[in-house]
mmCIF file of C-alpha atoms in Angstrom:
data_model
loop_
_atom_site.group_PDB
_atom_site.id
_atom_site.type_symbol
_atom_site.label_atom_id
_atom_site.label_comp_id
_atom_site.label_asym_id
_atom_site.label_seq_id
_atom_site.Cartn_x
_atom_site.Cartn_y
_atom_site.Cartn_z
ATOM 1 C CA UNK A 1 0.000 0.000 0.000
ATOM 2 C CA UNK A 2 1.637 3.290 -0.751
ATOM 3 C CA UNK A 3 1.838 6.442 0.860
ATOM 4 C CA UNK A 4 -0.713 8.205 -0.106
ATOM 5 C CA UNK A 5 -3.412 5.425 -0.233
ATOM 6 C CA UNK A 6 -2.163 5.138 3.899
ATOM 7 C CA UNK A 7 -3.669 8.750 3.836
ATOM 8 C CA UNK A 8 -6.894 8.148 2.739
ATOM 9 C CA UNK A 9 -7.553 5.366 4.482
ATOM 10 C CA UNK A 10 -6.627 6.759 7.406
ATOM 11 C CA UNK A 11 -9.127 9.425 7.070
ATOM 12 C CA UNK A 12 -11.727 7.450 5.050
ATOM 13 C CA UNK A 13 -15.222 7.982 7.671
ATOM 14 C CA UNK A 14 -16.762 5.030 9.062
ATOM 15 C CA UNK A 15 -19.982 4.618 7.753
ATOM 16 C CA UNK A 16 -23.094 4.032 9.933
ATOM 17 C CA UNK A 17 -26.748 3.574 9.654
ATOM 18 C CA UNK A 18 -28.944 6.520 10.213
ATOM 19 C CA UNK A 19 -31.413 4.309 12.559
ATOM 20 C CA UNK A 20 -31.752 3.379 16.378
ATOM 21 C CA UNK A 21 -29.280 0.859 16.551
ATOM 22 C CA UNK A 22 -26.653 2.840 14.169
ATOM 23 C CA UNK A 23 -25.947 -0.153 12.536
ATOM 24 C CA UNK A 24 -21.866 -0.178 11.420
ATOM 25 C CA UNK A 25 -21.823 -0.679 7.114
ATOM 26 C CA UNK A 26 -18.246 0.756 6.626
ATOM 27 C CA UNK A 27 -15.389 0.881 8.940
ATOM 28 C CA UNK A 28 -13.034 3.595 9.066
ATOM 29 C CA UNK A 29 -9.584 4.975 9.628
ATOM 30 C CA UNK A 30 -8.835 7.011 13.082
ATOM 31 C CA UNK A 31 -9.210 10.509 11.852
ATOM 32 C CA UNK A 32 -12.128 9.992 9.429
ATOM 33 C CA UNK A 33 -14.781 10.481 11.635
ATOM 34 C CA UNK A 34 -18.243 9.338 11.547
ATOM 35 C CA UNK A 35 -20.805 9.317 8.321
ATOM 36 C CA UNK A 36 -23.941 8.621 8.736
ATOM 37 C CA UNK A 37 -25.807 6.455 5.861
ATOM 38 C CA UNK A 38 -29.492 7.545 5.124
ATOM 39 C CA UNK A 39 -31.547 4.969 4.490
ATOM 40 C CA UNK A 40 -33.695 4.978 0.338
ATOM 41 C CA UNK A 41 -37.010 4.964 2.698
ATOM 42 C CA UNK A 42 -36.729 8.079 4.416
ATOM 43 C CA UNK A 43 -35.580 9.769 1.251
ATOM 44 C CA UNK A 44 -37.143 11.535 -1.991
ATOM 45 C CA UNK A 45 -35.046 11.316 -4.797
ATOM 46 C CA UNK A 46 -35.237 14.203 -7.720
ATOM 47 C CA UNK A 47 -33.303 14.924 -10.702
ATOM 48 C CA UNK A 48 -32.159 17.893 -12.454
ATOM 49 C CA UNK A 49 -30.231 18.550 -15.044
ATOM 50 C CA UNK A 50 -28.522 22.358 -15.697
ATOM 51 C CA UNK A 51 -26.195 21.683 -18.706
ATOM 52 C CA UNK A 52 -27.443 25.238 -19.802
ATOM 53 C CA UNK A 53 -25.535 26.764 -16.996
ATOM 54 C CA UNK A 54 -21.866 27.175 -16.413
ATOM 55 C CA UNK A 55 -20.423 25.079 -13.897
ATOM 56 C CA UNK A 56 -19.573 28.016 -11.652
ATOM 57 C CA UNK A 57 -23.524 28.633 -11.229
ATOM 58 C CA UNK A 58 -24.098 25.087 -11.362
ATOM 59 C CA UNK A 59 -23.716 24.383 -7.308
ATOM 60 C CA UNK A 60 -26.315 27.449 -6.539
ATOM 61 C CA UNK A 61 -28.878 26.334 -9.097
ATOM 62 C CA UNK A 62 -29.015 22.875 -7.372
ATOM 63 C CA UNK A 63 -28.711 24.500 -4.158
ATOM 64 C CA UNK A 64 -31.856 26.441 -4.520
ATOM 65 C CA UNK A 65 -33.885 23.182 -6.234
ATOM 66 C CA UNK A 66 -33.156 20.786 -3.316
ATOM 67 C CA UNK A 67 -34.690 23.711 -0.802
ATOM 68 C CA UNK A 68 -37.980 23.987 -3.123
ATOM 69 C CA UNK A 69 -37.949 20.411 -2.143
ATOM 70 C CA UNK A 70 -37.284 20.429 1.272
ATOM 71 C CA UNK A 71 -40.933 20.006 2.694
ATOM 72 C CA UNK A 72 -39.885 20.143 6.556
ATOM 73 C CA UNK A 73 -38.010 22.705 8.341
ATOM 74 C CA UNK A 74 -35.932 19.794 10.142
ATOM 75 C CA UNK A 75 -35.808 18.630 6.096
ATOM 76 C CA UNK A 76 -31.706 17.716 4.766
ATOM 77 C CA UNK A 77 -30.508 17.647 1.355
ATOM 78 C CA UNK A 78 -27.595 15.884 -0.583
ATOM 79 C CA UNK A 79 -26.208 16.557 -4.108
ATOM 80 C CA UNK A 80 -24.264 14.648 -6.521
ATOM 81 C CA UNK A 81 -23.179 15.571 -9.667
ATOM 82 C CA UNK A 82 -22.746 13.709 -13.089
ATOM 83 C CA UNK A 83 -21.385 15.683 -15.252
ATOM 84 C CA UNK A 84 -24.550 18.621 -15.624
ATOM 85 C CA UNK A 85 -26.866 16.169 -13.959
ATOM 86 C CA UNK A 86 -27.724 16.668 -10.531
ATOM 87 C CA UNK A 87 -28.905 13.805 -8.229
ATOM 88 C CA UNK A 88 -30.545 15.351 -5.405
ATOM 89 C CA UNK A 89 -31.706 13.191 -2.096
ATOM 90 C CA UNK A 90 -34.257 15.143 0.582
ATOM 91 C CA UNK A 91 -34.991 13.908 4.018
ATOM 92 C CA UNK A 92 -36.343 14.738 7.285
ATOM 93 C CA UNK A 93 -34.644 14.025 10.757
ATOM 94 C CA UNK A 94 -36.819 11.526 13.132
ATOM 95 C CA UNK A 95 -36.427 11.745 16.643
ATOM 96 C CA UNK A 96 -35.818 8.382 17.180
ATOM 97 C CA UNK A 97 -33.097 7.584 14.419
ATOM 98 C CA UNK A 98 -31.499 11.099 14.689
ATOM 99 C CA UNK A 99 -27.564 10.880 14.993
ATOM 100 C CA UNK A 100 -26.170 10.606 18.719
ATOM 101 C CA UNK A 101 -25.847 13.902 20.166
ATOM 102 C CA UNK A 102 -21.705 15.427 20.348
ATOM 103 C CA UNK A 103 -21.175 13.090 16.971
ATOM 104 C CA UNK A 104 -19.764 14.938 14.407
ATOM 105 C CA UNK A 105 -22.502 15.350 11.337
ATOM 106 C CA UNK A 106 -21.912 14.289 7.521
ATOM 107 C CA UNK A 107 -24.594 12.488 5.948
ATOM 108 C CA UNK A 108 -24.722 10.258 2.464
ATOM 109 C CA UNK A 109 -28.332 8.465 0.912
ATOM 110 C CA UNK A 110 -28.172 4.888 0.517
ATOM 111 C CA UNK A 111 -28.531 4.658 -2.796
ATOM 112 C CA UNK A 112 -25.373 6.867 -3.300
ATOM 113 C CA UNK A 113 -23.218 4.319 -2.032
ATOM 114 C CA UNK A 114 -24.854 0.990 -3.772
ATOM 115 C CA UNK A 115 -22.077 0.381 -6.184
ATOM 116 C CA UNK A 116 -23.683 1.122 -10.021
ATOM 117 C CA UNK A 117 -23.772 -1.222 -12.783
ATOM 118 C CA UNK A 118 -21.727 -2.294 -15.452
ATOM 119 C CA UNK A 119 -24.832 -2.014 -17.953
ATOM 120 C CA UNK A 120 -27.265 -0.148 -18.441
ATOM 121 C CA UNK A 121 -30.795 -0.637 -17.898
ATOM 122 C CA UNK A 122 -33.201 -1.324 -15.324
ATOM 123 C CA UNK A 123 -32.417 -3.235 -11.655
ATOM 124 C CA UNK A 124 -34.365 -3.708 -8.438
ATOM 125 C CA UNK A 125 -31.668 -3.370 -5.216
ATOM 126 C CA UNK A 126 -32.720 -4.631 -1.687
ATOM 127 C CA UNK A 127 -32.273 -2.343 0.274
ATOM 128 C CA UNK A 128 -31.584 -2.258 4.591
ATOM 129 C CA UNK A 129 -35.490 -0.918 4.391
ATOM 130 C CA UNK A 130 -37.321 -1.676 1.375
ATOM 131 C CA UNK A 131 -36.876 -2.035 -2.393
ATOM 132 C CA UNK A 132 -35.524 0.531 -5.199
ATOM 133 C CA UNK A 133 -35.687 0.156 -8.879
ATOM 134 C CA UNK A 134 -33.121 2.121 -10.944
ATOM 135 C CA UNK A 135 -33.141 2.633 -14.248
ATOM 136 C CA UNK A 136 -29.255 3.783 -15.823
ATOM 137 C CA UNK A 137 -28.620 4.748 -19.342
ATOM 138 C CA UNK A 138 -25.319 6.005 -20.288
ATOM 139 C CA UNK A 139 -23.966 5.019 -16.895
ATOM 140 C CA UNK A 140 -25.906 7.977 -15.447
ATOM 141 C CA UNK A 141 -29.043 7.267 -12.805
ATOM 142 C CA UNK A 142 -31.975 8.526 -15.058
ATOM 143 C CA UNK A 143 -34.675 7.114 -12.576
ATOM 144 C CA UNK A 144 -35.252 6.081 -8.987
ATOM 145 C CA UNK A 145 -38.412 5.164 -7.198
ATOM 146 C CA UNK A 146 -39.078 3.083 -3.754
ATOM 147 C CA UNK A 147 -41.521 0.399 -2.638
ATOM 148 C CA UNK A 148 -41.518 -0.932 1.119
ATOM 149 C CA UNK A 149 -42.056 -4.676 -0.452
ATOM 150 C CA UNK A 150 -41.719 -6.320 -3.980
ATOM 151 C CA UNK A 151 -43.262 -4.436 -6.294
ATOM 152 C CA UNK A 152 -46.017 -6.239 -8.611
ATOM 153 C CA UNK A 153 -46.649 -5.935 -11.588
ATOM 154 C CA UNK A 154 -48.815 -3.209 -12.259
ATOM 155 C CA UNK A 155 -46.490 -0.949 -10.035
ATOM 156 C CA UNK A 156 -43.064 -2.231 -11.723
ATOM 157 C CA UNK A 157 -44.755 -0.998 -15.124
ATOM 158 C CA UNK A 158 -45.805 1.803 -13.886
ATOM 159 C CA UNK A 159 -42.339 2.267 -13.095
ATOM 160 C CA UNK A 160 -41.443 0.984 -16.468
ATOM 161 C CA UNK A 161 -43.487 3.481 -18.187
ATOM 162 C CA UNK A 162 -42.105 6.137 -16.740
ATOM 163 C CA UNK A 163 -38.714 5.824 -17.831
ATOM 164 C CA UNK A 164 -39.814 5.726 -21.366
ATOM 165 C CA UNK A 165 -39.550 1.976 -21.630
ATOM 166 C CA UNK A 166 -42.319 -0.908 -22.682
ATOM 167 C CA UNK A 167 -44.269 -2.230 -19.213
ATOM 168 C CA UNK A 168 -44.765 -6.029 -20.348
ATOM 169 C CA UNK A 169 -41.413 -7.227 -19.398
ATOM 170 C CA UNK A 170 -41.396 -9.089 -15.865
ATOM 171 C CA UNK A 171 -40.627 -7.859 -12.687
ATOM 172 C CA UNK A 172 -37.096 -7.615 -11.942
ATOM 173 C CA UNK A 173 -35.202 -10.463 -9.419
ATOM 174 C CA UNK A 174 -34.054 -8.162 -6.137
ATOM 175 C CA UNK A 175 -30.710 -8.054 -6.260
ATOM 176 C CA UNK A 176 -28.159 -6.926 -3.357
ATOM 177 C CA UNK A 177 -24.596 -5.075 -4.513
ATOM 178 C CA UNK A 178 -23.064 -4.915 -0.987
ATOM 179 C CA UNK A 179 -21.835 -1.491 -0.453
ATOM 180 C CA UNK A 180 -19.072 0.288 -2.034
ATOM 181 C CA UNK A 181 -16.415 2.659 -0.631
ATOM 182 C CA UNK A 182 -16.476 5.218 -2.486
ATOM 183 C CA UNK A 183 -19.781 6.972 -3.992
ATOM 184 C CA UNK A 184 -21.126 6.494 -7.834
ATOM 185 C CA UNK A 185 -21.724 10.254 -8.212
ATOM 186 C CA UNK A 186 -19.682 13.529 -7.308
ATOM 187 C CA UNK A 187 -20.242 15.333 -4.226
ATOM 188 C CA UNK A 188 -17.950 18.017 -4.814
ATOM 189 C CA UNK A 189 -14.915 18.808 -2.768
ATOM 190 C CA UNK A 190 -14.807 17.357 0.491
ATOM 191 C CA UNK A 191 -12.469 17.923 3.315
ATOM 192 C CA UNK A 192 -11.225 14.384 4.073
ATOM 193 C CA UNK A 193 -12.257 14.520 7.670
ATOM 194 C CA UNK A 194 -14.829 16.146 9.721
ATOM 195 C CA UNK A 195 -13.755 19.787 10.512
ATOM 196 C CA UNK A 196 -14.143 19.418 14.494
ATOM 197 C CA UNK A 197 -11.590 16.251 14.023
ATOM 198 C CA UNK A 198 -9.263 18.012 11.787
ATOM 199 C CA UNK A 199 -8.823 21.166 14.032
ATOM 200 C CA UNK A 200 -7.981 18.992 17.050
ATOM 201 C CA UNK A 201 -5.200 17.487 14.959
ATOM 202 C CA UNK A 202 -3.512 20.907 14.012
ATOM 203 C CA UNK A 203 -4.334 22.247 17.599
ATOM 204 C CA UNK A 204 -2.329 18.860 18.369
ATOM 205 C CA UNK A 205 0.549 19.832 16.006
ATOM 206 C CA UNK A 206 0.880 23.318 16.910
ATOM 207 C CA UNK A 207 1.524 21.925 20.648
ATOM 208 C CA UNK A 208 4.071 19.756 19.145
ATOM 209 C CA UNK A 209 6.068 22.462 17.234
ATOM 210 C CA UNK A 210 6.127 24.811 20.063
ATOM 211 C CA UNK A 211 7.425 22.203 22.338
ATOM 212 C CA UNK A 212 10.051 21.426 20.287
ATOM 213 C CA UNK A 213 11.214 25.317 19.879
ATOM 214 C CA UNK A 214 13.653 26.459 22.412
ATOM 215 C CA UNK A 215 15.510 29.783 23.406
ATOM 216 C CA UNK A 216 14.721 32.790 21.904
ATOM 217 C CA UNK A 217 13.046 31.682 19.043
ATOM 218 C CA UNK A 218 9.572 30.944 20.917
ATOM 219 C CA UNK A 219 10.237 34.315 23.047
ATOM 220 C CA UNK A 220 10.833 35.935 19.966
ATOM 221 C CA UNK A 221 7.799 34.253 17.793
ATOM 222 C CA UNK A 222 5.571 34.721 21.203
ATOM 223 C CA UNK A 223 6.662 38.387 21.568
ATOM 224 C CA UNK A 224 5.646 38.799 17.085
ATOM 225 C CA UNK A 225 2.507 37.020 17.567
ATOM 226 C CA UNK A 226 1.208 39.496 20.814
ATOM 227 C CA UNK A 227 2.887 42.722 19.057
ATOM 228 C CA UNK A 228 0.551 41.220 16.162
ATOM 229 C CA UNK A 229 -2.275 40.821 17.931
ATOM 230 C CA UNK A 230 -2.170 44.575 19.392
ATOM 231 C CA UNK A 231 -1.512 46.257 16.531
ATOM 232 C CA UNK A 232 -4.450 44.684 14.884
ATOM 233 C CA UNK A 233 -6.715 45.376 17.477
ATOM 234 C CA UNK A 234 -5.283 49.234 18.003
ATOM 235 C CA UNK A 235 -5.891 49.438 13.965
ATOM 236 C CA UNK A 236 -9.917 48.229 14.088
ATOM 237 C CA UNK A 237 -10.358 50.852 16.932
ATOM 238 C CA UNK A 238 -8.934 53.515 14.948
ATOM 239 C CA UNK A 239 -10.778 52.634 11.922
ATOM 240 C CA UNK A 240 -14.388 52.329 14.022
ATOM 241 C CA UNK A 241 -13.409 55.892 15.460
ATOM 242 C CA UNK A 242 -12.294 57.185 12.141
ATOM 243 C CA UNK A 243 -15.412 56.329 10.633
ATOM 244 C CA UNK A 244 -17.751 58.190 11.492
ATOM 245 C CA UNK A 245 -15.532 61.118 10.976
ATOM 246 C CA UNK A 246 -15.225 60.480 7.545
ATOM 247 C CA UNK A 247 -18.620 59.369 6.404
ATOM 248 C CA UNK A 248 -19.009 63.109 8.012
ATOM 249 C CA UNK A 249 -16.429 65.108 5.716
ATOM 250 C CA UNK A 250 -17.706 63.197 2.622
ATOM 251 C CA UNK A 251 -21.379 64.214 3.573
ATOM 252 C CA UNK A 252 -20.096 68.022 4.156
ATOM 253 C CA UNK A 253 -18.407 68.170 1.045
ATOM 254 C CA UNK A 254 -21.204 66.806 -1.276
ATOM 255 C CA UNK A 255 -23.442 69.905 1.181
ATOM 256 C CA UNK A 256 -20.669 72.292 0.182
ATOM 257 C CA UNK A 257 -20.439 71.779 -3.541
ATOM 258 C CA UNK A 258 -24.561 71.684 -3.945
ATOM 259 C CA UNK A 259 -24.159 74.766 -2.397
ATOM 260 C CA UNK A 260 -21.314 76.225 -4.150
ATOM 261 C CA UNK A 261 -23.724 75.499 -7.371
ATOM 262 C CA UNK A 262 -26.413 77.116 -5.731
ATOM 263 C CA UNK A 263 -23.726 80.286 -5.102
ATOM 264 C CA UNK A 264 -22.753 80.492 -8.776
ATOM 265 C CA UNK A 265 -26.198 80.348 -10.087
ATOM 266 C CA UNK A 266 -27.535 83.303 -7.919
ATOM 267 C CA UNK A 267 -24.481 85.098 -8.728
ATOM 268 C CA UNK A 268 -25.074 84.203 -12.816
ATOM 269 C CA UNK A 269 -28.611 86.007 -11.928
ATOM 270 C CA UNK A 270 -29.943 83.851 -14.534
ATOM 271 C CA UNK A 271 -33.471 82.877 -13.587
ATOM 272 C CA UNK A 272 -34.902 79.247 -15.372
ATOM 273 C CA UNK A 273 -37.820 81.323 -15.824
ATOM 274 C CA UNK A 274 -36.058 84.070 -17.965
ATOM 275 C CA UNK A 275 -34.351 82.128 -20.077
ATOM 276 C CA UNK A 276 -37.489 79.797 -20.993
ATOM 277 C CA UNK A 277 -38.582 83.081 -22.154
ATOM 278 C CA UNK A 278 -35.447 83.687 -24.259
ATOM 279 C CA UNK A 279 -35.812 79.784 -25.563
ATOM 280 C CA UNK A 280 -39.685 80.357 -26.249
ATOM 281 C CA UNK A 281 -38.823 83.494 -28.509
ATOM 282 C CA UNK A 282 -36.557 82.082 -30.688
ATOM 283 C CA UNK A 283 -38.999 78.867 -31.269
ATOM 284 C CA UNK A 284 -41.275 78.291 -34.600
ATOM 285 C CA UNK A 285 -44.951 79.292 -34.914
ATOM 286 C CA UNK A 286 -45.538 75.095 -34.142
ATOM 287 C CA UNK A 287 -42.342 74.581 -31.405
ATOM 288 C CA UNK A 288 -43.003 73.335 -28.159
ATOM 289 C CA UNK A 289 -40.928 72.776 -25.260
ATOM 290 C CA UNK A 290 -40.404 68.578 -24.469
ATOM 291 C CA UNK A 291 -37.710 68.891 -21.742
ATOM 292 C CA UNK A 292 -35.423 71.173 -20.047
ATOM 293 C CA UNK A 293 -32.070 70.488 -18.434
ATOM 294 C CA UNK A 294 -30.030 72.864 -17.026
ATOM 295 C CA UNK A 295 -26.494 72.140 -15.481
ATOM 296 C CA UNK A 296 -24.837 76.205 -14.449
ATOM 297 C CA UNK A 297 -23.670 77.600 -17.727
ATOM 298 C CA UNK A 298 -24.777 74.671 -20.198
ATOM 299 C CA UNK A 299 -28.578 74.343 -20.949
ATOM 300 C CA UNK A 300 -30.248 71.270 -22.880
ATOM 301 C CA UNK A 301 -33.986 71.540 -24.603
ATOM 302 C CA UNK A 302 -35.564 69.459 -26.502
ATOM 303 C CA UNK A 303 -37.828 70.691 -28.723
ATOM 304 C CA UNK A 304 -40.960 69.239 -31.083
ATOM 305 C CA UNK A 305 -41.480 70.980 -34.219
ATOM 306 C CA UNK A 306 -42.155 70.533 -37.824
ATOM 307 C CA UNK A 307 -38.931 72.446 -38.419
ATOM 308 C CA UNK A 308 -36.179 69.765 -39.282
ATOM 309 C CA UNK A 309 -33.031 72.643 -40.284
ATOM 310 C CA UNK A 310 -31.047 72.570 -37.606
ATOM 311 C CA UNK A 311 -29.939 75.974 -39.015
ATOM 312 C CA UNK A 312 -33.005 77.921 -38.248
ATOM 313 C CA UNK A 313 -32.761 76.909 -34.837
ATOM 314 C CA UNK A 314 -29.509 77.994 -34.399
ATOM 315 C CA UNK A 315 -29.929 81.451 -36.380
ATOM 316 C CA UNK A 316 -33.071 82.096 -34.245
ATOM 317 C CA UNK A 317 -30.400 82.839 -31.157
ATOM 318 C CA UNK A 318 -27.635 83.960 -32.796
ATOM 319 C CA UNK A 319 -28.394 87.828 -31.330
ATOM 320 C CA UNK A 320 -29.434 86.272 -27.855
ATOM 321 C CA UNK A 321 -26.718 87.560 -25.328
ATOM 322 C CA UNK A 322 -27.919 85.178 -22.414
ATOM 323 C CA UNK A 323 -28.014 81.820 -24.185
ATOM 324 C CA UNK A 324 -24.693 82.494 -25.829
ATOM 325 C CA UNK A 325 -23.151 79.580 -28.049
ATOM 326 C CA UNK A 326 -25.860 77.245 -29.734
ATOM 327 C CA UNK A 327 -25.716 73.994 -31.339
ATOM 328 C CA UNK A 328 -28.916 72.120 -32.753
ATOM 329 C CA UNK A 329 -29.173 67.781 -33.375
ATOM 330 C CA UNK A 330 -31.995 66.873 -35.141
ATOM 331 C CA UNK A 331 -33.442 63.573 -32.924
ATOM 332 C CA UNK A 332 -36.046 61.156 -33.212
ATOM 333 C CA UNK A 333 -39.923 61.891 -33.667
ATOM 334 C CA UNK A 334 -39.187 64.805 -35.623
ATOM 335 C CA UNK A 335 -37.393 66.263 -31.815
ATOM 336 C CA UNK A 336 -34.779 69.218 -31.970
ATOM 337 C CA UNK A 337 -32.024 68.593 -29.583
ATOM 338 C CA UNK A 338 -30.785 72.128 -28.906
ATOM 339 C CA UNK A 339 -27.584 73.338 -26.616
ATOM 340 C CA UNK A 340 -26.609 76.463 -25.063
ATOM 341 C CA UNK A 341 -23.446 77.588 -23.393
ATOM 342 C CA UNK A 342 -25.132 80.337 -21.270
ATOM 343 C CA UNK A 343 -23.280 83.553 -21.013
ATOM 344 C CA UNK A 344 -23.035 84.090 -16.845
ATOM 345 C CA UNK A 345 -23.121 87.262 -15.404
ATOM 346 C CA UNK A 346 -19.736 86.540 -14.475
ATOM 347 C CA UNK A 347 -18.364 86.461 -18.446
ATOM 348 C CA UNK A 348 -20.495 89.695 -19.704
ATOM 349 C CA UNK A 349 -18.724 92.862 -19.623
ATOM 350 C CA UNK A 350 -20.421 96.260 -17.859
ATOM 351 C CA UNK A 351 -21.506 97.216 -21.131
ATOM 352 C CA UNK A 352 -23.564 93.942 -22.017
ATOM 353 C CA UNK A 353 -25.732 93.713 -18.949
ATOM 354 C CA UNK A 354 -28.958 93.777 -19.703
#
C-alpha cells in the first residue's frame, strides 16, 4: 500500500446507519470520523439537469432546487453531480433515528453508495429498508423510485413506463450489490475529515512544534505574535473611530459643492424662468418645449417641431446675449435637440448687462 493510499484510508469515515441501533456498514480509519448512511425509505429522490448553466452557477442552481424540495423545516438535502446532472436526495430528521448527540454530522443516501452497474438498464436493489428500482442509461441514474415490499406488476410498469420503456417485461429479481467505498456520483470537494476532528489534529501539532522550539526563538515568535495581535486590534479601533468622521467630511463636502452650485447660479442672476422666455422666442410658430435640463452655464432643450433645419434653430439665437453659443441635433420623432453655453453674469462685460 503506498503512501498516499495510507492517507486516505486513514481518514476514510466510518460509515453508519442513520437508525436506532446505528448499525456499522463501513469501517473507518482514526481521523475519518463518523458518516452517517441515510436509508432509500426516508428519502425523496429528484433529478435535475442544468447543462445550460456554467459550472460556476451550477452548485447554486441545485442549491436552490433541493430547498424547493425540502418540505420540513428539520428537512436535509444531498447533491451529486454527473457531469450537468444533478442527483438530489431530501430527508427529514426523526427523533428516534437522529444521529447521537456530540457526533460529528456528515450524511450520504443509501442509494449513493450501492455500487452502479456495469450495464445499463433497469435493476431492483434490496435495500436495509425496502426495495428501489433504478433505471441507468449512459452510466448515469436517469430514474429512482421506492416500494416498502416487492413491487407487482402493475407498479413495476408503472415504473417501467415512466422511464420511457415498454411495461410487459417481468418484474425484476431483487438483487443486493453490498456497499461500495467510495460513492457512484460527485459530491464536490470534500475535506477528508470532519472539521471538528481536523482542528484537534492541528491544535495537536501546533503543541508539538512549540514544544520542540527552544531559546529565543519561541520568546521571539511569542513576543511577534502578541505585538501582532495589538496592533491589529489598536488598527480596528482607529478605523471604528475614524469612521464616522469620515462618512461626516464626505457628507459636508457633497453639502458644500450643492451649495457652491447654488452660489454660482444666484451670482449668474440667470433665472430658469427668464431664459425659458429667451428659448420660447426664438422657437417656430408650431415649437413646443419637451424637456429642459439645465447644469450652471450649459442648458439642454428638446424641442418638437415641424422644423427639421437645424440651421433655423440655431440662427433664431444667434443675437441672444444670455443663451450664448448654440448647437442644434436633429433627434427622433421629428425632436430638436438644442444646446446652449449660457453667457453668466460673471463672463459679460459692464456694457452687455442687460
Amino acid at each position: 500500500m503506498t503512501l498516499r493510499e495510507r492517507l486516505r484510508a486513514l481518514f476514510f469515515p466510518t460509515r453508519r446507519l442513520l437508525t436506532a441501533d446505528a448499525t456499522q456498514v463501513l469501517a473507518g480509519g482514526a481521523l475519518g470520523g463518523v458518516e452517517w448512511v441515510v436509508p432509500r425509505a426516508r428519502c425523496q429522490y429528484h433529478r435535475a439537469e442544468f447543462s445550460g448553466l456554467t459550472p460556476r452557477r451550477r452548485q447554486a442552481a441545485a442549491a436552490l432546487a433541493a430547498r424547493q424540495h425540502e418540505t420540513a423545516p428539520t428537512a436535509r438535502s444531498q447533491v451529486a453531480w454527473s457531469g450537468a446532472v444533478a442527483h438530489i436526495w431530501v430527508w427529514s430528521e426523526n427523533a428516534d433515528e437522529a444521529a447521537p448527540p456530540g457526533a460529528e454530522f456528515a450524511w450520504t443516501p443509501e442509494s449513493l453508495l450501492r455500487p452502479a452497474p456495469a450495464l445499463d438498464g433497469v435493476r431492483l436493489l434490496r435495500l436495509v429498508d425496502g426495495f428501489e428500482g433504478q433505471y441507468w442509461r449512459d452510466g448515469v441514474l436517469r430514474a429512482s423510485r421506492w416500494w416498502g415490499e416487492p413491487p407487482r406488476a402493475d407498479a413495476w410498469g408503472r415504473f417501467l413506463r415512466g422511464c420511457g420503456l415498454p411495461a410487459g417485461t417481468d418484474v425484476a429479481v431483487p438483487e443486493d450489490p453490498g456497499w461500495a467505498r467510495q460513492p457512484w456520483a460527485s459530491r464536490g470537494w470534500r475535506l477528508p475529515a470532519s472539521p471538528a476532528r481536523l482542528e484537534r489534529i492541528a491544535w495537536q501539532g501546533v503543541f508539538g512544534l512549540l514544544v520542540l522550539l527552544a531559546g529565543w526563538q519561541l520568546a521571539a515568535a511569542l513576543t511577534w505574535a502578541v505585538a501582532r495581535e495589538r496592533l491589529d486590534s489598536s488598527l480596528a479601533s482607529l478605523r471604528a473611530q475614524a469612521t464616522p468622521l469620515l462618512e461626516a467630511r464626505e457628507r459636508a463636502e457633497t453639502a458644500r459643492g450643492t451649495l457652491e452650485g447654488y452660489r454660482r447660479l444666484a451670482e449668474d442672476g440667470l433665472s430658469d424662468y427668464a431664459l425659458m422666455a429667451d428659448v420660447a422666442t426664438g422657437l417656430p410658430d408650431d415649437g413646443q418645449l419637451r424637456a429642459w435640463q439645465r447644469d450652471r452655464e450649459r442648458l439642454q432643450v428638446q424641442v418638437a417641431s415641424a422644423e427639421a433645419d437645424p440651421r433655423r434653430f440655431v440662427s433664431a439665437y444667434q443675437s441672444s446675449d444670455t443663451l450664448g453659443e448654440t448647437s442644434a441635433t436633429p433627434g427622433r420623432d421629428g425632436a430638436m435637440q438644442i444646446d446652449f453655453v449660457l453667457a453668466t453674469a460673471s463672463g459679460r462685460g459692464d456694457g452687455d448687462l442687460p
